[in-house]
Amino acid sequence: MNNNIKRCMKKAKENWIGEQCSEIEENVRKNNSKPAYQLVKDLTTGNRGKALLSKIVQENASQKSDRC
């Protein structure tokens, strides 16, 4: 059970990071440097690990998917 939760969390984190990266790439492609650099700053500044993890958990809870 615990391993399933860890696998689901890992997949959710990878998907979320992938979405953030594609959003950054899209902003750079459209020459919107301010939003792109703001996203990079939000992802890399300080101890954001717990905040990012809680956001991922909340998104997963809203989707209520049992399968990963």
CSV table of C-alpha atoms in Angstrom, one decimal:
chain,number,residue,atom,x,y,z
A,1,MET,CA,0.0,0.0,0.0
A,2,ASN,CA,2.7,2.5,1.0
A,3,ASN,CA,4.7,1.6,-2.2
A,4,ASN,CA,1.6,2.3,-4.3
A,5,ILE,CA,1.2,5.7,-2.7
A,6,LYS,CA,4.9,6.5,-3.3
A,7,ARG,CA,4.6,5.5,-6.9
A,8,CYS,CA,1.6,7.6,-7.4
A,9,MET,CA,3.2,10.6,-5.8
A,10,LYS,CA,6.3,10.2,-7.9
A,11,LYS,CA,4.3,10.0,-11.1
A,12,ALA,CA,2.2,13.0,-10.1
A,13,LYS,CA,5.3,15.0,-9.3
A,14,GLU,CA,6.9,14.1,-12.7
A,15,ASN,CA,3.7,15.1,-14.5
A,16,TRP,CA,3.4,18.4,-12.6
A,17,ILE,CA,7.1,19.3,-13.2
A,18,GLY,CA,6.6,18.4,-16.9
A,19,GLU,CA,3.6,20.7,-17.1
A,20,GLN,CA,5.6,23.5,-15.5
A,21,CYS,CA,8.4,23.0,-17.9
A,22,SER,CA,6.2,23.1,-20.9
A,23,GLU,CA,4.6,26.3,-19.6
A,24,ILE,CA,8.0,27.8,-19.2
A,25,GLU,CA,9.0,26.7,-22.7
A,26,GLU,CA,5.8,28.2,-24.1
A,27,ASN,CA,6.4,31.5,-22.4
A,28,VAL,CA,9.9,31.6,-23.8
A,29,ARG,CA,8.7,30.8,-27.3
A,30,LYS,CA,6.2,33.7,-27.1
A,31,ASN,CA,8.9,36.0,-25.8
A,32,ASN,CA,7.1,36.4,-22.4
A,33,SER,CA,10.2,36.4,-20.3
A,34,LYS,CA,8.8,37.7,-17.1
A,35,PRO,CA,6.3,34.8,-16.5
A,36,ALA,CA,8.9,32.3,-17.7
A,37,TYR,CA,11.5,33.5,-15.2
A,38,GLN,CA,8.9,33.9,-12.5
A,39,LEU,CA,8.0,30.2,-12.9
A,40,VAL,CA,11.7,29.2,-12.8
A,41,LYS,CA,12.1,31.4,-9.7
A,42,ASP,CA,9.1,29.8,-8.0
A,43,LEU,CA,10.4,26.3,-8.7
A,44,THR,CA,14.0,26.9,-7.6
A,45,THR,CA,13.9,29.4,-4.8
A,46,GLY,CA,14.4,28.3,-1.2
A,47,ASN,CA,12.8,25.3,0.5
A,48,ARG,CA,9.8,24.9,-1.7
A,49,GLY,CA,9.8,21.1,-1.6
A,50,LYS,CA,7.1,20.8,1.0
A,51,ALA,CA,5.0,23.5,-0.6
A,52,LEU,CA,5.3,21.8,-4.0
A,53,LEU,CA,4.5,18.4,-2.6
A,54,SER,CA,1.4,19.7,-0.8
A,55,LYS,CA,0.2,21.3,-4.0
A,56,ILE,CA,0.7,18.0,-5.9
A,57,VAL,CA,-1.2,16.1,-3.2
A,58,GLN,CA,-4.1,18.6,-3.4
A,59,GLU,CA,-4.2,18.3,-7.2
A,60,ASN,CA,-4.3,14.5,-6.8
A,61,ALA,CA,-7.0,14.6,-4.2
A,62,SER,CA,-9.1,16.7,-6.5
A,63,GLN,CA,-8.7,14.3,-9.4
A,64,LYS,CA,-9.5,11.3,-7.1
A,65,SER,CA,-7.8,8.8,-9.3
A,66,ASP,CA,-7.3,5.4,-7.7
A,67,ARG,CA,-5.0,4.1,-10.5
A,68,CYS,CA,-1.6,5.6,-11.4
